Amino acid sequence: MGQFLDGKNLADERAAILKTQVSKLKSQGIVPLFCVINIGDDPSSKLYIKTKKRRADEIGIVQKVYQLPKTQSQQSLLTLIDRLNQDKKVYGIMIQLPVPPQINLNEALEHIDPEKDVDCLTPSNVGRLWRGDHYVEPATAHGVLALLDHYQIKLHGKKVVIIGRSSIVGKPLAALMLERDATVSILHSKTKQLAEYTKNADILVSAVGHANLITPEMVKENAVVIDVGINRVNNQTVGDVNTVLIKPKVSFITPVPGGIGPLTVESLMEQVVKLTRRKNGR
Ligand code: NAD
C-alpha cells in the first residue's frame, strides 16, 4: 500500500521557519509586502487569494490585493504595474490567473520588474530558470521538489512524466527536474495514448484539471504519483488521480487536498521573503 506524501505538514513546518525570518526582518524595519493583481471575478481566483492571505498573515507577510474590473484596459493595467515597480515598499508583484481576454498577459508580465517577479514568469526569470539560476523559484514546481526532497525521493536517472505544459506548472517543473538529472517527458492535450508514456514513469505528475484522468492501468507498480490538479466534484476538492484505486499500487502519492496545494502557497511566501531580503542586501 502506498504512502501519502503529506504536503500540508511540510508546508506548516516551512512556514514556521519563514515566520522567524520575517520577524527578524521586521525587527530591522523591513516589511515583506507583495501585491496580487486580480482582474475580474473568477471564483477560484478569489479562493486562491484568500488562501494566500491566510498563509501570509500567519507568517507576517503583507498581501495587498488590487481588485480590477472584468473590463480593465491593458493600458491602465500597465500603468498600475509601473507604479508598483517603482514603489519601494513593494517587494513582489503577481497577476492572478486567469485574466480576461482583452488583457495581453505576456505584455503585462514583461512589464513586471524581474526583481519583483514572485511567480517567475517574466522573460528574464524564465530564461534564468532554464539555465539553472535560482533567482526566483516557480512556486508549484518548487513545492513539488521540496516534497520529494523531504521524503528523500531522488530524481537522478529517473523517468519522469509530467502531464500538462502550462507556464506555471508543467514547463517550470520540467526545467527543475531536468536540472536534477531526471529524464523528463511532457504530455499535453494533443498527446495521443497518454498511458503509453505514463505506465513507464517512475515519477508521474498530473497537472491538468480533469478529475479521474489518471486510472490504475496508466500507472507503473511502485511509481511515485504527484497530483497537482484541483477539481471540484460534488462539492468536494479532488485531484486528477483516482487516489482510492491507485494508492494500493504505488509507493507514494500526494493527497488532494493536503498535497501540493499548501506547498505552492508556502513556496510563494518563500519567494516574497527571498526577494525582500535580496532588495535589502540581507
Ligand atoms: P492549464 O489549463 O494552463 O494547463 C492544463 C494543461 O493540461 C495544458 O497544458 C493542457 O495541454 C493539458 N491537458 C488538458 N487536457 C488534457 C488531456 N486530456 N490530456 C493530457 N493533457 C491535457 O492549467 P494549469 O494552470 O497548469 O493548472 C493545471 C491544474 O493544476 C488545474 O487543475 C489547476 O487548478 C491545478 N493547479 C494546482 C496548483 C496547486 O498548488 N496544487 C497550482 C497550479 C495549478
Short mmCIF file of C-alpha atoms and ligand atoms in Angstrom, two decimals:
data_model
loop_
_atom_site.label_atom_id
_atom_site.label_comp_id
_atom_site.label_asym_id
_atom_site.label_seq_id
_atom_site.Cartn_x
_atom_site.Cartn_y
_atom_site.Cartn_z
CA MET A 1 0.00 0.00 0.00
CA GLY A 2 1.39 3.39 -1.00
CA GLN A 3 2.20 6.14 1.46
CA PHE A 4 0.73 9.63 1.34
CA LEU A 5 3.20 12.48 0.81
CA ASP A 6 1.99 14.97 3.41
CA GLY A 7 2.31 18.41 1.87
CA LYS A 8 0.23 20.17 4.50
CA ASN A 9 2.52 19.18 7.35
CA LEU A 10 5.68 20.09 5.43
CA ALA A 11 4.18 23.44 4.41
CA ASP A 12 3.40 24.19 8.08
CA GLU A 13 6.96 23.32 9.11
CA ARG A 14 8.48 25.51 6.42
CA ALA A 15 6.08 28.36 7.25
CA ALA A 16 7.23 28.28 10.88
CA ILE A 17 10.86 28.78 9.76
CA LEU A 18 9.79 31.58 7.45
CA LYS A 19 7.89 33.28 10.25
CA THR A 20 11.08 33.53 12.31
CA GLN A 21 12.92 35.04 9.33
CA VAL A 22 10.12 37.54 8.79
CA SER A 23 10.09 38.67 12.41
CA LYS A 24 13.84 39.25 12.19
CA LEU A 25 13.32 41.38 9.07
CA LYS A 26 10.52 43.29 10.77
CA SER A 27 12.74 43.99 13.78
CA GLN A 28 15.05 45.72 11.29
CA GLY A 29 12.15 47.78 9.95
CA ILE A 30 11.71 45.69 6.79
CA VAL A 31 8.17 44.51 6.00
CA PRO A 32 7.81 41.84 3.27
CA LEU A 33 4.90 43.02 1.14
CA PHE A 34 3.63 41.65 -2.14
CA CYS A 35 0.76 42.66 -4.43
CA VAL A 36 -1.72 40.43 -6.18
CA ILE A 37 -3.45 41.94 -9.21
CA ASN A 38 -6.79 40.22 -9.75
CA ILE A 39 -8.78 41.13 -12.84
CA GLY A 40 -12.45 40.12 -12.95
CA ASP A 41 -14.42 37.86 -10.65
CA ASP A 42 -13.25 34.30 -11.25
CA PRO A 43 -14.47 32.37 -8.16
CA SER A 44 -11.38 30.08 -7.99
CA SER A 45 -9.10 33.13 -8.11
CA LYS A 46 -10.95 34.64 -5.15
CA LEU A 47 -10.48 31.41 -3.21
CA TYR A 48 -6.74 31.21 -4.02
CA ILE A 49 -6.25 34.83 -2.95
CA LYS A 50 -7.98 34.09 0.34
CA THR A 51 -5.81 31.01 0.92
CA LYS A 52 -2.66 33.03 0.21
CA LYS A 53 -3.80 35.79 2.55
CA ARG A 54 -4.30 33.30 5.38
CA ARG A 55 -0.77 31.94 4.97
CA ALA A 56 0.73 35.41 4.52
CA ASP A 57 -0.97 36.65 7.72
CA GLU A 58 0.28 33.66 9.65
CA ILE A 59 3.89 34.27 8.55
CA GLY A 60 3.71 38.05 8.95
CA ILE A 61 3.86 38.90 5.25
CA VAL A 62 1.59 41.63 3.88
CA GLN A 63 -0.51 40.68 0.85
CA LYS A 64 -2.12 43.62 -0.88
CA VAL A 65 -4.83 42.85 -3.42
CA TYR A 66 -5.60 45.12 -6.38
CA GLN A 67 -9.07 44.08 -7.47
CA LEU A 68 -9.68 45.31 -11.02
CA PRO A 69 -12.89 45.12 -13.06
CA LYS A 70 -13.52 42.50 -15.77
CA THR A 71 -13.42 45.34 -18.31
CA GLN A 72 -9.96 46.53 -17.18
CA SER A 73 -7.95 48.07 -20.03
CA GLN A 74 -4.46 46.90 -20.88
CA GLN A 75 -3.07 50.41 -20.63
CA SER A 76 -4.26 51.08 -17.09
CA LEU A 77 -3.02 47.64 -16.03
CA LEU A 78 0.45 48.53 -17.33
CA THR A 79 0.25 51.87 -15.51
CA LEU A 80 -0.55 50.07 -12.26
CA ILE A 81 2.36 47.64 -12.77
CA ASP A 82 4.71 50.58 -13.43
CA ARG A 83 3.54 52.24 -10.22
CA LEU A 84 4.10 49.05 -8.18
CA ASN A 85 7.51 48.55 -9.81
CA GLN A 86 8.52 51.96 -8.52
CA ASP A 87 7.04 51.59 -5.03
CA LYS A 88 9.93 50.81 -2.69
CA LYS A 89 7.61 49.19 -0.14
CA VAL A 90 6.53 46.56 -2.69
CA TYR A 91 8.82 43.51 -2.98
CA GLY A 92 6.64 41.23 -5.06
CA ILE A 93 4.04 41.58 -7.82
CA MET A 94 1.89 38.85 -9.30
CA ILE A 95 -1.02 38.71 -11.70
CA GLN A 96 -3.67 36.23 -10.63
CA LEU A 97 -4.57 33.89 -13.50
CA PRO A 98 -6.75 33.65 -15.50
CA VAL A 99 -7.12 37.15 -16.94
CA PRO A 100 -9.97 38.35 -19.20
CA PRO A 101 -9.47 38.02 -22.98
CA GLN A 102 -8.76 41.72 -23.66
CA ILE A 103 -5.64 41.52 -21.48
CA ASN A 104 -2.37 40.72 -23.23
CA LEU A 105 -0.83 38.65 -20.45
CA ASN A 106 2.63 38.32 -21.96
CA GLU A 107 2.92 42.08 -22.38
CA ALA A 108 1.75 42.62 -18.79
CA LEU A 109 4.24 40.06 -17.46
CA GLU A 110 7.04 41.70 -19.44
CA HIS A 111 6.23 44.91 -17.59
CA ILE A 112 6.85 43.44 -14.13
CA ASP A 113 10.26 44.27 -12.71
CA PRO A 114 12.10 40.87 -12.66
CA GLU A 115 13.34 41.76 -9.15
CA LYS A 116 9.69 41.76 -8.02
CA ASP A 117 8.51 38.80 -10.12
CA VAL A 118 7.38 36.41 -7.33
CA ASP A 119 5.82 33.98 -9.82
CA CYS A 120 8.95 33.57 -12.00
CA LEU A 121 7.04 34.48 -15.15
CA THR A 122 8.96 37.42 -16.62
CA PRO A 123 11.04 36.53 -19.70
CA SER A 124 14.36 37.10 -17.93
CA ASN A 125 13.41 34.93 -14.95
CA VAL A 126 12.09 32.15 -17.19
CA GLY A 127 15.43 32.30 -19.03
CA ARG A 128 17.32 32.16 -15.73
CA LEU A 129 15.27 29.16 -14.66
CA TRP A 130 16.18 27.19 -17.79
CA ARG A 131 19.87 27.88 -17.34
CA GLY A 132 19.79 26.71 -13.72
CA ASP A 133 19.88 30.08 -11.98
CA HIS A 134 17.52 30.07 -8.99
CA TYR A 135 16.94 33.81 -8.88
CA VAL A 136 13.30 33.19 -8.01
CA GLU A 137 11.61 29.78 -7.81
CA PRO A 138 8.30 28.96 -9.55
CA ALA A 139 6.06 28.19 -6.58
CA THR A 140 4.33 24.93 -7.56
CA ALA A 141 7.45 23.36 -9.07
CA HIS A 142 9.47 24.37 -6.03
CA GLY A 143 6.79 22.87 -3.79
CA VAL A 144 6.90 19.56 -5.70
CA LEU A 145 10.68 19.34 -5.31
CA ALA A 146 10.51 20.28 -1.63
CA LEU A 147 8.09 17.41 -1.04
CA LEU A 148 10.20 14.88 -2.97
CA ASP A 149 13.32 16.03 -1.11
CA HIS A 150 11.59 15.76 2.23
CA TYR A 151 10.72 12.11 1.57
CA GLN A 152 14.19 11.53 0.08
CA ILE A 153 12.79 10.58 -3.31
CA LYS A 154 15.63 11.05 -5.76
CA LEU A 155 15.24 12.35 -9.31
CA HIS A 156 18.67 11.43 -10.68
CA GLY A 157 18.27 8.98 -13.57
CA LYS A 158 14.50 8.63 -13.04
CA LYS A 159 11.91 8.60 -15.80
CA VAL A 160 9.53 11.47 -15.07
CA VAL A 161 6.31 12.07 -16.97
CA ILE A 162 4.55 15.41 -16.47
CA ILE A 163 1.04 15.81 -17.88
CA GLY A 164 0.34 19.49 -18.56
CA ARG A 165 2.56 22.06 -20.30
CA SER A 166 1.46 25.34 -18.72
CA SER A 167 3.88 28.14 -17.91
CA ILE A 168 3.02 27.99 -14.23
CA VAL A 169 3.29 24.22 -13.64
CA GLY A 170 4.41 21.81 -16.37
CA LYS A 171 7.20 23.78 -18.04
CA PRO A 172 8.95 25.15 -14.94
CA LEU A 173 8.69 21.76 -13.22
CA ALA A 174 10.33 20.12 -16.24
CA ALA A 175 13.19 22.65 -16.01
CA LEU A 176 13.82 21.96 -12.32
CA MET A 177 13.60 18.19 -12.76
CA LEU A 178 15.95 18.19 -15.75
CA GLU A 179 18.42 20.08 -13.62
CA ARG A 180 18.20 17.23 -11.10
CA ASP A 181 19.13 14.74 -13.87
CA ALA A 182 15.71 13.21 -14.41
CA THR A 183 14.64 12.20 -17.93
CA VAL A 184 11.52 14.25 -18.43
CA SER A 185 8.62 13.86 -20.86
CA ILE A 186 5.86 16.47 -21.04
CA LEU A 187 2.45 15.31 -22.23
CA HIS A 188 -0.46 17.59 -23.09
CA SER A 189 -3.94 17.79 -24.58
CA LYS A 190 -2.75 16.76 -28.04
CA THR A 191 -0.73 13.77 -26.83
CA LYS A 192 -2.20 10.52 -28.13
CA GLN A 193 -2.30 7.46 -25.85
CA LEU A 194 -1.19 9.04 -22.57
CA ALA A 195 -0.87 5.59 -21.00
CA GLU A 196 1.94 4.58 -23.36
CA TYR A 197 4.09 7.16 -21.63
CA THR A 198 2.67 7.20 -18.12
CA LYS A 199 2.97 3.47 -17.48
CA ASN A 200 6.75 3.70 -17.83
CA ALA A 201 7.09 6.62 -15.41
CA ASP A 202 9.00 6.23 -12.15
CA ILE A 203 7.51 9.57 -11.15
CA LEU A 204 4.21 10.68 -12.65
CA VAL A 205 2.98 14.26 -12.24
CA SER A 206 -0.51 15.25 -13.33
CA ALA A 207 -1.26 18.97 -13.71
CA VAL A 208 -4.30 19.03 -15.97
CA GLY A 209 -7.51 19.79 -14.08
CA HIS A 210 -9.56 16.69 -15.03
CA ALA A 211 -10.87 14.55 -12.18
CA ASN A 212 -10.12 10.83 -12.61
CA LEU A 213 -7.86 11.40 -15.61
CA ILE A 214 -5.32 9.01 -14.13
CA THR A 215 -6.56 5.45 -13.70
CA PRO A 216 -4.67 2.43 -12.30
CA GLU A 217 -3.77 0.94 -15.73
CA MET A 218 -1.85 4.14 -16.51
CA VAL A 219 0.48 3.83 -13.55
CA LYS A 220 3.54 1.62 -13.03
CA GLU A 221 3.77 -0.57 -9.90
CA ASN A 222 5.60 1.30 -7.11
CA ALA A 223 5.66 4.59 -9.01
CA VAL A 224 5.55 7.95 -7.23
CA VAL A 225 2.43 9.93 -8.15
CA ILE A 226 2.22 13.69 -7.73
CA ASP A 227 -1.27 15.08 -8.22
CA VAL A 228 -1.18 18.82 -8.88
CA GLY A 229 -4.71 19.03 -10.30
CA ILE A 230 -7.50 20.76 -8.39
CA ASN A 231 -11.09 19.97 -9.35
CA ARG A 232 -14.47 20.42 -7.70
CA VAL A 233 -16.66 17.32 -7.88
CA ASN A 234 -19.91 17.06 -5.90
CA ASN A 235 -18.81 19.95 -3.70
CA GLN A 236 -15.52 18.24 -2.88
CA THR A 237 -11.97 19.11 -3.90
CA VAL A 238 -10.25 16.30 -5.78
CA GLY A 239 -7.16 15.98 -7.96
CA ASP A 240 -6.62 14.40 -11.38
CA VAL A 241 -5.78 11.00 -9.94
CA ASN A 242 -8.18 8.32 -8.80
CA THR A 243 -6.40 8.03 -5.46
CA VAL A 244 -8.56 5.30 -3.95
CA LEU A 245 -7.78 2.88 -6.77
CA ILE A 246 -4.17 3.93 -7.34
CA LYS A 247 -2.79 4.21 -3.80
CA PRO A 248 -2.51 0.41 -3.32
CA LYS A 249 -0.40 0.12 -6.47
CA VAL A 250 2.18 2.87 -5.95
CA SER A 251 4.93 3.63 -3.42
CA PHE A 252 3.98 7.27 -2.75
CA ILE A 253 1.10 9.52 -3.73
CA THR A 254 0.03 13.07 -2.84
CA PRO A 255 -3.44 13.58 -1.40
CA VAL A 256 -5.76 16.31 -2.69
CA PRO A 257 -6.33 18.41 -0.65
CA GLY A 258 -3.25 18.42 1.57
CA GLY A 259 -0.58 17.65 -1.03
CA ILE A 260 0.92 20.17 -3.44
CA GLY A 261 -1.63 22.94 -2.79
CA PRO A 262 -0.33 24.04 0.63
CA LEU A 263 3.28 23.78 -0.56
CA THR A 264 2.57 26.02 -3.55
CA VAL A 265 1.25 28.75 -1.29
CA GLU A 266 4.10 28.35 1.17
CA SER A 267 6.70 28.39 -1.64
CA LEU A 268 5.23 31.63 -2.90
CA MET A 269 5.73 33.15 0.55
CA GLU A 270 9.34 31.91 0.48
CA GLN A 271 9.82 33.86 -2.75
CA VAL A 272 8.38 37.04 -1.22
CA VAL A 273 10.87 36.74 1.63
CA LYS A 274 13.73 35.91 -0.74
CA LEU A 275 13.03 38.98 -2.91
CA THR A 276 12.61 41.19 0.17
CA ARG A 277 15.94 40.05 1.59
CA ARG A 278 17.77 40.47 -1.70
CA LYS A 279 16.45 44.01 -2.18
CA ASN A 280 17.63 44.92 1.31
CA GLY A 281 21.00 43.20 0.95
CA ARG A 282 20.15 40.64 3.67
P1 NAD B 1 -3.76 24.97 -17.73
O1 NAD B 1 -5.18 24.89 -18.14
O2 NAD B 1 -2.95 26.17 -18.05
O3 NAD B 1 -2.99 23.70 -18.30
C1 NAD B 1 -3.58 22.46 -18.35
C2 NAD B 1 -2.66 21.55 -19.16
O4 NAD B 1 -3.28 20.27 -19.26
C3 NAD B 1 -2.43 22.03 -20.58
O5 NAD B 1 -1.05 22.03 -20.83
C4 NAD B 1 -3.14 21.01 -21.46
O6 NAD B 1 -2.43 20.75 -22.66
C5 NAD B 1 -3.16 19.79 -20.59
N1 NAD B 1 -4.33 18.94 -20.86
C6 NAD B 1 -5.63 19.31 -20.92
N2 NAD B 1 -6.41 18.23 -21.16
C7 NAD B 1 -5.58 17.18 -21.27
C8 NAD B 1 -5.78 15.81 -21.51
N3 NAD B 1 -6.99 15.30 -21.69
N4 NAD B 1 -4.70 15.02 -21.54
C9 NAD B 1 -3.45 15.50 -21.36
N5 NAD B 1 -3.21 16.79 -21.10
C10 NAD B 1 -4.25 17.62 -21.06
O7 NAD B 1 -3.77 24.68 -16.18
P2 NAD B 1 -2.66 24.94 -15.04
O8 NAD B 1 -2.76 26.31 -14.59
O9 NAD B 1 -1.35 24.36 -15.44
O10 NAD B 1 -3.29 24.00 -13.90
C11 NAD B 1 -3.47 22.62 -14.10
C12 NAD B 1 -4.20 22.04 -12.91
O11 NAD B 1 -3.39 22.20 -11.77
C13 NAD B 1 -5.52 22.74 -12.56
O12 NAD B 1 -6.39 21.80 -12.00
C14 NAD B 1 -5.12 23.75 -11.52
O13 NAD B 1 -6.18 24.10 -10.66
C15 NAD B 1 -4.07 22.97 -10.79
N6 NAD B 1 -3.06 23.76 -10.10
C16 NAD B 1 -2.80 23.39 -8.84
C17 NAD B 1 -1.81 24.02 -8.13
C18 NAD B 1 -1.53 23.56 -6.75
O14 NAD B 1 -0.96 24.29 -6.00
N7 NAD B 1 -1.90 22.34 -6.41
C19 NAD B 1 -1.11 25.08 -8.69
C20 NAD B 1 -1.38 25.43 -10.00
C21 NAD B 1 -2.36 24.75 -10.70
#
